[in-house]
Amino acid sequence: MEYTHLRAGALAVKERLRSRGINIDTTFSSCGNGREDINHVLFQCRKMNTLFPDAGLVSPWLLWHIWKARNVFCFEYKRLDPANILDKAIMEAQIWRELQVPPRSETPLVSFNNGGAWIVRNPAGMTLLHSRRAFSNVSTPLEADLCSLLWSIESMRSLRLNKIIFESSSAILRDAFLNPSFDSPTWPMVLNILHTLDGFGEWRVEHVVPESNKVASMIASSVTKDRHYQSYVASGGPSWLRNLLEQEAGSPHQ
């Protein structure tokens, strides 16, 4: 058994057998949920993933021990216990991992703290609520913006606001949704945000110019600049930005 068999569709699952003219029900009997094809059995079936959570990490050793067990069965007429086969594969994989020395990275991993803020306005532009919080150990500016957006969305759901327009002035955040990179480490965060947005009755996410988002940006900057790490939610807007709040309320957003 080799990885090339997976790519060639050479595993004897029901879907492949049916394609060869064998008239059988293709329902996956282990879970009763979905068709028994290669993708479902190896990657999508929740029951199989629960039974073998480490299988993907020990694949080379697992395949090797399956091959050895097959030879024992064919030539020595002995049937080995599948649980023992898996245990040996996991043990050897663990030993191998412990012996590995990770290569020294020439690029240091940089983590930094970041602040986020949101403001809730009514259709007339009046500020109803505002909040701020800190995010720690953030690796990139995009990750910081995604964390801030997700936090804002979750906050609006907690406040039971069902019809809402989210506005952001982050260009990199806009590009993450308009030009998604499916192999990016931040792609799961993008998916999580889209999934969370589905909980609203009506919603839009819009990009605005930075001049229309000064208040939220200044509140967010105060988290790290002035070391205001304590999060809070308050009615209205902060008193130290009252004039700017009035200006933003009267200006059209772009």
CSV table of C-alpha atoms in Angstrom, one decimal:
chain,number,residue,atom,x,y,z
A,1,MET,CA,0.0,0.0,0.0
A,2,GLU,CA,1.5,3.4,-1.1
A,3,TYR,CA,0.4,7.0,-1.2
A,4,THR,CA,0.2,6.7,-5.0
A,5,HIS,CA,-2.7,4.3,-4.5
A,6,LEU,CA,-4.7,7.2,-2.9
A,7,ARG,CA,-4.0,9.5,-5.8
A,8,ALA,CA,-4.9,6.8,-8.4
A,9,GLY,CA,-8.1,5.9,-6.6
A,10,ALA,CA,-6.9,2.3,-6.1
A,11,LEU,CA,-8.3,1.7,-2.6
A,12,ALA,CA,-11.1,-0.8,-2.5
A,13,VAL,CA,-13.8,1.4,-1.1
A,14,LYS,CA,-17.4,0.8,-2.1
A,15,GLU,CA,-17.5,3.7,-4.5
A,16,ARG,CA,-14.6,2.4,-6.5
A,17,LEU,CA,-16.0,-1.2,-6.5
A,18,ARG,CA,-19.3,0.1,-7.8
A,19,SER,CA,-17.4,2.0,-10.6
A,20,ARG,CA,-16.1,-1.5,-11.6
A,21,GLY,CA,-19.6,-2.8,-12.1
A,22,ILE,CA,-20.2,-4.4,-8.6
A,23,ASN,CA,-23.8,-3.5,-7.7
A,24,ILE,CA,-23.6,-2.6,-3.9
A,25,ASP,CA,-24.9,0.1,-1.6
A,26,THR,CA,-22.2,2.8,-1.4
A,27,THR,CA,-23.3,4.1,2.1
A,28,PHE,CA,-20.3,4.0,4.5
A,29,SER,CA,-21.4,1.4,7.0
A,30,SER,CA,-19.1,2.5,9.8
A,31,CYS,CA,-20.9,5.8,10.3
A,32,GLY,CA,-24.0,5.5,8.1
A,33,ASN,CA,-23.4,9.1,7.0
A,34,GLY,CA,-22.3,9.8,3.5
A,35,ARG,CA,-20.9,7.7,0.6
A,36,GLU,CA,-18.0,5.3,1.1
A,37,ASP,CA,-15.4,7.0,-1.1
A,38,ILE,CA,-11.7,7.6,-0.4
A,39,ASN,CA,-12.2,11.2,0.6
A,40,HIS,CA,-14.9,10.4,3.1
A,41,VAL,CA,-13.3,7.4,4.7
A,42,LEU,CA,-9.8,9.0,5.1
A,43,PHE,CA,-10.6,12.6,5.7
A,44,GLN,CA,-14.3,13.5,6.3
A,45,CYS,CA,-15.8,10.8,8.5
A,46,ARG,CA,-16.0,12.1,12.0
A,47,LYS,CA,-16.2,8.6,13.5
A,48,MET,CA,-13.0,7.5,11.8
A,49,ASN,CA,-11.2,10.7,12.8
A,50,THR,CA,-12.2,10.0,16.4
A,51,LEU,CA,-11.0,6.5,16.3
A,52,PHE,CA,-7.7,7.3,14.7
A,53,PRO,CA,-6.8,10.9,15.6
A,54,ASP,CA,-3.0,10.2,15.3
A,55,ALA,CA,-3.1,8.2,12.1
A,56,GLY,CA,-2.2,11.1,9.9
A,57,LEU,CA,0.9,11.8,12.1
A,58,VAL,CA,2.2,8.2,12.0
A,59,SER,CA,1.3,7.3,8.4
A,60,PRO,CA,4.8,6.0,7.3
A,61,TRP,CA,5.2,3.8,10.4
A,62,LEU,CA,1.6,2.6,10.2
A,63,LEU,CA,1.9,1.6,6.5
A,64,TRP,CA,5.2,-0.2,7.3
A,65,HIS,CA,3.7,-2.2,10.2
A,66,ILE,CA,0.6,-3.0,8.1
A,67,TRP,CA,2.9,-4.3,5.4
A,68,LYS,CA,4.8,-6.4,8.0
A,69,ALA,CA,1.6,-7.8,9.4
A,70,ARG,CA,0.5,-8.7,5.9
A,71,ASN,CA,3.7,-10.7,5.4
A,72,VAL,CA,3.3,-12.5,8.7
A,73,PHE,CA,-0.3,-13.4,7.7
A,74,CYS,CA,0.7,-14.6,4.2
A,75,PHE,CA,3.8,-16.6,5.1
A,76,GLU,CA,3.5,-17.5,8.8
A,77,TYR,CA,-0.3,-17.8,8.9
A,78,LYS,CA,-0.5,-15.6,11.9
A,79,ARG,CA,-3.1,-12.8,12.3
A,80,LEU,CA,-1.7,-9.8,14.4
A,81,ASP,CA,-4.0,-7.7,16.5
A,82,PRO,CA,-4.8,-4.3,14.7
A,83,ALA,CA,-4.6,-2.5,18.0
A,84,ASN,CA,-1.1,-3.7,18.6
A,85,ILE,CA,-0.1,-2.7,15.0
A,86,LEU,CA,-1.3,0.8,15.6
A,87,ASP,CA,0.3,1.0,19.1
A,88,LYS,CA,3.7,0.0,17.6
A,89,ALA,CA,3.4,2.5,14.8
A,90,ILE,CA,2.5,5.3,17.2
A,91,MET,CA,5.4,4.4,19.5
A,92,GLU,CA,8.0,4.4,16.7
A,93,ALA,CA,6.7,7.7,15.4
A,94,GLN,CA,7.0,9.2,18.8
A,95,ILE,CA,10.5,7.9,19.2
A,96,TRP,CA,11.4,9.4,15.8
A,97,ARG,CA,9.9,12.8,16.7
A,98,GLU,CA,11.8,12.9,20.0
A,99,LEU,CA,15.1,12.3,18.2
A,100,GLN,CA,14.6,15.0,15.7
A,101,VAL,CA,16.4,18.4,16.2
A,102,PRO,CA,14.5,21.1,14.5
A,103,PRO,CA,16.6,23.2,12.2
A,104,ARG,CA,17.5,26.7,13.4
A,105,SER,CA,15.4,29.2,11.7
A,106,GLU,CA,17.2,32.2,10.1
A,107,THR,CA,14.0,34.2,10.4
A,108,PRO,CA,12.9,34.9,14.0
A,109,LEU,CA,9.3,34.4,15.0
A,110,VAL,CA,8.0,37.8,16.0
A,111,SER,CA,5.0,38.1,18.2
A,112,PHE,CA,3.5,41.4,19.3
A,113,ASN,CA,0.6,42.7,21.3
A,114,ASN,CA,-2.2,44.6,19.5
A,115,GLY,CA,-5.3,46.5,20.4
A,116,GLY,CA,-8.8,46.3,18.9
A,117,ALA,CA,-11.8,48.5,19.2
A,118,TRP,CA,-15.4,48.8,17.9
A,119,ILE,CA,-18.1,51.4,17.9
A,120,VAL,CA,-21.8,50.9,17.4
A,121,ARG,CA,-23.7,53.7,15.8
A,122,ASN,CA,-27.4,53.9,14.9
A,123,PRO,CA,-28.5,54.8,11.3
A,124,ALA,CA,-28.4,58.5,12.3
A,125,GLY,CA,-24.7,58.2,13.2
A,126,MET,CA,-25.2,58.5,17.0
A,127,THR,CA,-22.7,56.4,19.0
A,128,LEU,CA,-24.5,53.8,21.1
A,129,LEU,CA,-21.7,51.7,22.5
A,130,HIS,CA,-18.0,51.2,22.2
A,131,SER,CA,-15.4,48.7,23.4
A,132,ARG,CA,-11.7,47.9,23.3
A,133,ARG,CA,-9.5,45.0,24.2
A,134,ALA,CA,-5.9,43.7,23.8
A,135,PHE,CA,-4.7,40.8,21.7
A,136,SER,CA,-1.5,39.1,22.7
A,137,ASN,CA,1.0,36.9,20.8
A,138,VAL,CA,-0.2,38.0,17.4
A,139,SER,CA,2.2,37.1,14.6
A,140,THR,CA,1.2,39.4,11.7
A,141,PRO,CA,-0.8,42.6,11.1
A,142,LEU,CA,-3.4,40.5,9.1
A,143,GLU,CA,-3.8,38.1,12.0
A,144,ALA,CA,-4.4,41.1,14.3
A,145,ASP,CA,-7.0,42.5,12.0
A,146,LEU,CA,-8.8,39.2,11.7
A,147,CYS,CA,-8.8,38.7,15.5
A,148,SER,CA,-10.2,42.2,15.9
A,149,LEU,CA,-13.0,41.6,13.3
A,150,LEU,CA,-13.9,38.2,14.7
A,151,TRP,CA,-14.1,39.7,18.2
A,152,SER,CA,-16.3,42.5,16.9
A,153,ILE,CA,-18.7,40.1,15.2
A,154,GLU,CA,-18.9,37.9,18.3
A,155,SER,CA,-19.6,41.0,20.5
A,156,MET,CA,-22.5,42.0,18.2
A,157,ARG,CA,-24.0,38.6,18.5
A,158,SER,CA,-23.6,38.7,22.3
A,159,LEU,CA,-25.5,42.1,22.2
A,160,ARG,CA,-28.2,40.4,20.1
A,161,LEU,CA,-27.9,42.9,17.2
A,162,ASN,CA,-29.4,41.1,14.2
A,163,LYS,CA,-29.0,43.6,11.4
A,164,ILE,CA,-25.7,45.2,11.2
A,165,ILE,CA,-23.1,46.7,8.8
A,166,PHE,CA,-19.4,46.1,9.8
A,167,GLU,CA,-17.0,48.8,8.6
A,168,SER,CA,-13.2,48.4,8.5
A,169,SER,CA,-10.4,50.6,7.1
A,170,SER,CA,-7.9,47.8,6.9
A,171,ALA,CA,-6.7,47.2,3.3
A,172,ILE,CA,-5.0,43.9,4.1
A,173,LEU,CA,-8.2,42.6,5.8
A,174,ARG,CA,-10.2,43.5,2.7
A,175,ASP,CA,-7.7,41.7,0.4
A,176,ALA,CA,-7.9,38.6,2.7
A,177,PHE,CA,-11.6,38.2,1.7
A,178,LEU,CA,-11.5,39.5,-1.9
A,179,ASN,CA,-8.3,37.5,-2.8
A,180,PRO,CA,-8.3,34.5,-0.4
A,181,SER,CA,-5.2,32.3,-0.2
A,182,PHE,CA,-6.4,28.8,0.7
A,183,ASP,CA,-2.9,27.7,1.9
A,184,SER,CA,-2.4,30.7,4.1
A,185,PRO,CA,-2.2,30.0,7.9
A,186,THR,CA,-4.9,32.7,8.4
A,187,TRP,CA,-7.4,31.0,6.0
A,188,PRO,CA,-9.1,29.1,8.8
A,189,MET,CA,-9.7,32.4,10.6
A,190,VAL,CA,-11.3,33.8,7.4
A,191,LEU,CA,-13.6,30.7,7.3
A,192,ASN,CA,-14.5,31.1,10.9
A,193,ILE,CA,-15.5,34.7,10.4
A,194,LEU,CA,-17.7,33.9,7.5
A,195,HIS,CA,-19.3,31.1,9.5
A,196,THR,CA,-20.0,33.4,12.4
A,197,LEU,CA,-21.5,36.1,10.2
A,198,ASP,CA,-24.1,33.6,9.1
A,199,GLY,CA,-25.7,33.9,12.5
A,200,PHE,CA,-27.0,37.4,11.7
A,201,GLY,CA,-30.4,38.1,10.0
A,202,GLU,CA,-28.8,40.8,7.7
A,203,TRP,CA,-25.1,41.8,7.6
A,204,ARG,CA,-22.6,43.5,5.4
A,205,VAL,CA,-18.8,44.0,5.7
A,206,GLU,CA,-17.6,47.2,4.0
A,207,HIS,CA,-14.3,48.8,3.5
A,208,VAL,CA,-14.1,52.5,4.4
A,209,VAL,CA,-11.3,55.1,4.1
A,210,PRO,CA,-9.2,55.6,7.3
A,211,GLU,CA,-10.6,59.1,7.8
A,212,SER,CA,-14.0,57.6,8.4
A,213,ASN,CA,-12.6,55.2,11.0
A,214,LYS,CA,-10.4,57.5,13.1
A,215,VAL,CA,-12.2,57.0,16.4
A,216,ALA,CA,-12.0,53.2,16.4
A,217,SER,CA,-8.4,53.4,15.3
A,218,MET,CA,-7.5,55.8,18.1
A,219,ILE,CA,-9.2,53.7,20.7
A,220,ALA,CA,-7.4,50.6,19.5
A,221,SER,CA,-4.1,52.4,19.4
A,222,SER,CA,-4.5,53.5,23.1
A,223,VAL,CA,-4.4,49.9,24.1
A,224,THR,CA,-0.7,49.5,23.4
A,225,LYS,CA,0.3,53.2,23.3
A,226,ASP,CA,-1.1,54.0,26.7
A,227,ARG,CA,-1.0,50.4,28.0
A,228,HIS,CA,-4.8,50.2,28.5
A,229,TYR,CA,-4.9,46.4,28.5
A,230,GLN,CA,-8.1,46.1,30.5
A,231,SER,CA,-11.1,45.4,28.2
A,232,TYR,CA,-14.5,47.0,28.7
A,233,VAL,CA,-17.8,47.8,27.0
A,234,ALA,CA,-19.4,51.2,27.6
A,235,SER,CA,-22.4,53.2,26.4
A,236,GLY,CA,-21.8,56.1,24.1
A,237,GLY,CA,-18.3,57.1,23.1
A,238,PRO,CA,-15.2,58.0,25.0
A,239,SER,CA,-15.3,61.6,26.3
A,240,TRP,CA,-11.8,62.3,25.1
A,241,LEU,CA,-12.9,61.7,21.5
A,242,ARG,CA,-16.3,63.6,21.7
A,243,ASN,CA,-15.5,66.2,19.0
A,244,LEU,CA,-14.2,63.6,16.6
A,245,LEU,CA,-17.2,61.4,17.2
A,246,GLU,CA,-19.5,64.3,16.2
A,247,GLN,CA,-17.4,64.9,13.1
A,248,GLU,CA,-17.6,61.2,12.0
A,249,ALA,CA,-21.3,61.1,12.7
A,250,GLY,CA,-21.9,64.0,10.3
A,251,SER,CA,-19.6,62.8,7.5
A,252,PRO,CA,-20.6,60.3,4.8
A,253,HIS,CA,-18.7,57.0,4.9
A,254,GLN,CA,-16.9,56.0,1.7
